[in-house]
Coordinates of C-alpha atoms in Angstrom, one line a residue:
X1 CA 0.0 0.0 0.0
X2 CA 1.2 3.5 -0.8
X3 CA -0.3 6.7 0.8
X4 CA -0.4 9.9 -1.1
X5 CA -0.4 13.0 1.1
X6 CA -1.0 16.7 0.3
X7 CA 1.9 18.5 -1.3
X8 CA 1.7 22.3 -1.6
X9 CA 4.1 22.5 -4.6
X10 CA 1.9 20.1 -6.6
X11 CA -1.2 22.1 -5.6
X12 CA 0.4 25.4 -6.8
X13 CA 1.2 23.8 -10.2
X14 CA -2.3 22.3 -10.5
X15 CA -5.1 24.2 -8.7
X16 CA -3.4 27.0 -6.8
X17 CA -1.7 28.7 -9.7
X18 CA -4.6 31.2 -10.2
X19 CA -4.5 32.2 -6.6
X20 CA -0.8 32.7 -6.5
X21 CA -0.9 34.8 -9.7
X22 CA -3.7 36.9 -8.3
X23 CA -1.8 37.5 -5.1
X24 CA 1.4 38.3 -7.0
X25 CA -0.3 40.9 -9.2
X26 CA -2.1 42.6 -6.3
X27 CA 0.8 42.9 -3.8
X28 CA 2.2 46.0 -5.5
X29 CA -1.3 47.5 -5.2
X30 CA -1.3 46.9 -1.5
X31 CA 2.1 48.6 -1.2
X32 CA 0.9 51.6 -3.2
X33 CA -2.2 51.8 -1.0
X34 CA 0.1 52.0 2.1
X35 CA 2.3 54.5 0.4
X36 CA -0.7 56.7 -0.6
X37 CA -2.1 56.6 2.9
X38 CA 1.2 57.6 4.4
X39 CA 1.7 60.4 2.0
X40 CA -1.9 61.7 2.6
X41 CA -1.4 61.5 6.4
X42 CA 1.9 63.3 6.1
X43 CA 0.2 66.1 4.1
X44 CA 2.4 65.6 1.0
X45 CA -0.5 64.8 -1.3
X46 CA -2.3 68.1 -1.1
X47 CA -3.5 70.4 -3.8
X48 CA -1.1 73.1 -2.7
X49 CA 2.0 70.9 -2.9
X50 CA 1.3 68.6 -5.9
X51 CA 0.2 69.8 -9.4
X52 CA -3.4 69.0 -10.3
X53 CA -2.5 66.7 -13.3
X54 CA -0.3 64.6 -11.0
X55 CA -3.1 64.3 -8.5
X56 CA -5.5 63.2 -11.3
X57 CA -3.0 60.5 -12.4
X58 CA -2.7 59.3 -8.8
X59 CA -6.5 59.2 -8.6
X60 CA -6.8 57.2 -11.8
X61 CA -4.2 54.7 -10.6
X62 CA -5.9 54.4 -7.2
X63 CA -9.3 53.8 -8.7
X64 CA -8.2 51.3 -11.4
X65 CA -5.5 49.4 -9.6
X66 CA -5.0 50.1 -5.9
X67 CA -8.6 49.8 -4.7
X68 CA -9.3 46.5 -6.6
X69 CA -6.0 45.2 -5.2
X70 CA -7.0 45.9 -1.7
X71 CA -10.1 43.7 -2.2
X72 CA -8.6 41.1 -4.6
X73 CA -5.5 40.1 -2.5
X74 CA -7.4 39.0 0.7
X75 CA -10.1 37.3 -1.4
X76 CA -7.5 35.2 -3.3
X77 CA -5.7 34.4 -0.1
X78 CA -8.9 33.3 1.7
X79 CA -10.0 31.2 -1.2
X80 CA -6.6 29.5 -1.5
X81 CA -6.5 28.9 2.2
X82 CA -10.0 27.4 2.2
X83 CA -9.2 25.0 -0.6
X84 CA -5.8 23.9 0.9
X85 CA -7.3 23.5 4.3
X86 CA -9.5 20.6 3.0
X87 CA -6.8 19.1 0.8
X88 CA -4.4 19.0 3.7
X89 CA -6.7 16.7 5.6
X90 CA -7.4 14.4 2.6
X91 CA -5.2 11.5 1.5
X92 CA -5.2 8.8 -1.1
X93 CA -4.3 5.1 -0.5
X94 CA -3.1 3.1 -3.5
X95 CA -3.5 -0.7 -3.3
X96 CA -2.6 -3.2 -6.0
X97 CA -6.0 -3.0 -7.7
X98 CA -7.8 -0.4 -5.7
X99 CA -7.6 3.4 -5.0
X100 CA -9.2 4.7 -1.9
X101 CA -9.7 8.5 -1.7
X102 CA -10.4 9.9 1.8
X103 CA -11.8 13.3 0.9
X104 CA -12.3 15.9 3.6
X105 CA -15.6 17.6 2.6
X106 CA -16.0 20.0 5.5
X107 CA -14.4 21.1 8.7
X108 CA -16.2 22.0 11.8
X109 CA -14.5 23.0 15.0
X110 CA -11.2 21.8 13.5
X111 CA -12.5 18.3 12.9
X112 CA -12.8 17.2 9.3
X113 CA -15.8 15.2 8.0
X114 CA -14.7 12.6 5.4
X115 CA -16.3 11.0 2.4
X116 CA -14.5 7.8 1.4
X117 CA -14.4 6.8 -2.3
X118 CA -12.9 3.6 -3.6
X119 CA -12.1 3.0 -7.3
X120 CA -11.7 -0.5 -8.7
X121 CA -11.4 -1.7 -12.3
X122 CA -9.7 1.6 -13.2
X123 CA -10.0 1.9 -17.0
X124 CA -8.8 5.4 -17.7
X125 CA -7.3 8.4 -16.1
X126 CA -7.8 11.8 -17.7
X127 CA -5.3 14.4 -16.5
X128 CA -6.3 18.0 -16.6
X129 CA -4.5 21.0 -15.1
X130 CA -6.4 21.1 -11.8
X131 CA -7.8 17.5 -11.5
X132 CA -7.5 13.9 -12.4
X133 CA -10.7 12.2 -13.6
X134 CA -10.7 8.5 -12.8
X135 CA -13.0 6.3 -14.9
X136 CA -13.9 2.9 -13.4
X137 CA -16.0 1.3 -10.8
X138 CA -16.4 4.1 -8.2
X139 CA -18.1 3.4 -4.9
X140 CA -18.9 6.0 -2.2
X141 CA -18.0 4.0 0.9
X142 CA -19.7 6.6 3.2
X143 CA -23.1 6.6 1.6
X144 CA -23.0 3.5 -0.5
X145 CA -23.6 5.1 -3.9
X146 CA -22.0 3.9 -7.1
X147 CA -20.7 5.8 -10.1
X148 CA -18.4 5.7 -13.1
X149 CA -16.0 8.6 -12.5
X150 CA -14.2 10.3 -9.7
X151 CA -12.5 13.7 -9.7
X152 CA -9.4 14.1 -7.6
X153 CA -7.7 17.5 -7.3
X154 CA -4.1 17.7 -8.4
X155 CA -2.8 18.3 -4.9
X156 CA -1.1 15.1 -3.8
X157 CA 2.5 13.9 -4.0
X158 CA 3.4 11.3 -6.7
X159 CA 0.1 11.5 -8.5
X160 CA 1.8 9.8 -11.5
X161 CA 1.3 6.5 -9.6
X162 CA -2.5 6.9 -10.2
X163 CA -2.0 7.3 -13.9
X164 CA 0.2 4.2 -13.9
X165 CA -2.5 2.1 -12.4
X166 CA -4.9 2.8 -15.3
X167 CA -5.4 0.4 -18.2
X168 CA -5.6 3.2 -20.7
X169 CA -3.8 6.5 -20.2

């Protein structure tokens, strides 16, 4: 048996790239917001000290870039943190002819609630940027339901081992 645990580098390449890009683009906006607030409080950005065209340019930059950055950075950070929080608690067990995915579906009071999926007779694995889609005999061990496909986020170490188990790649 092989256990696949959460890996933040794999998550950043698969699912988390959009959050990291959004945060990287908006960090300069946060720094500009802090700089503007400091200059306003110091009295440097007043009509008597700075020409009107420069103030208009600063206003346009503030409205177009700085204000959205102040809202976009925390939003991207919280969304990224919420996704990784559940992925950190999940894990995958690989057996010789079976894959068991222990998926954390919610967290209450620091305790995760799991749904356990098992995949047997794995026919095909479709790899996308943010997820692997497993086709085979999928059983929800928690509720007892059956299905034909299971989506696993690209967030675990050595996910190539899942592709190697499929009959058709």
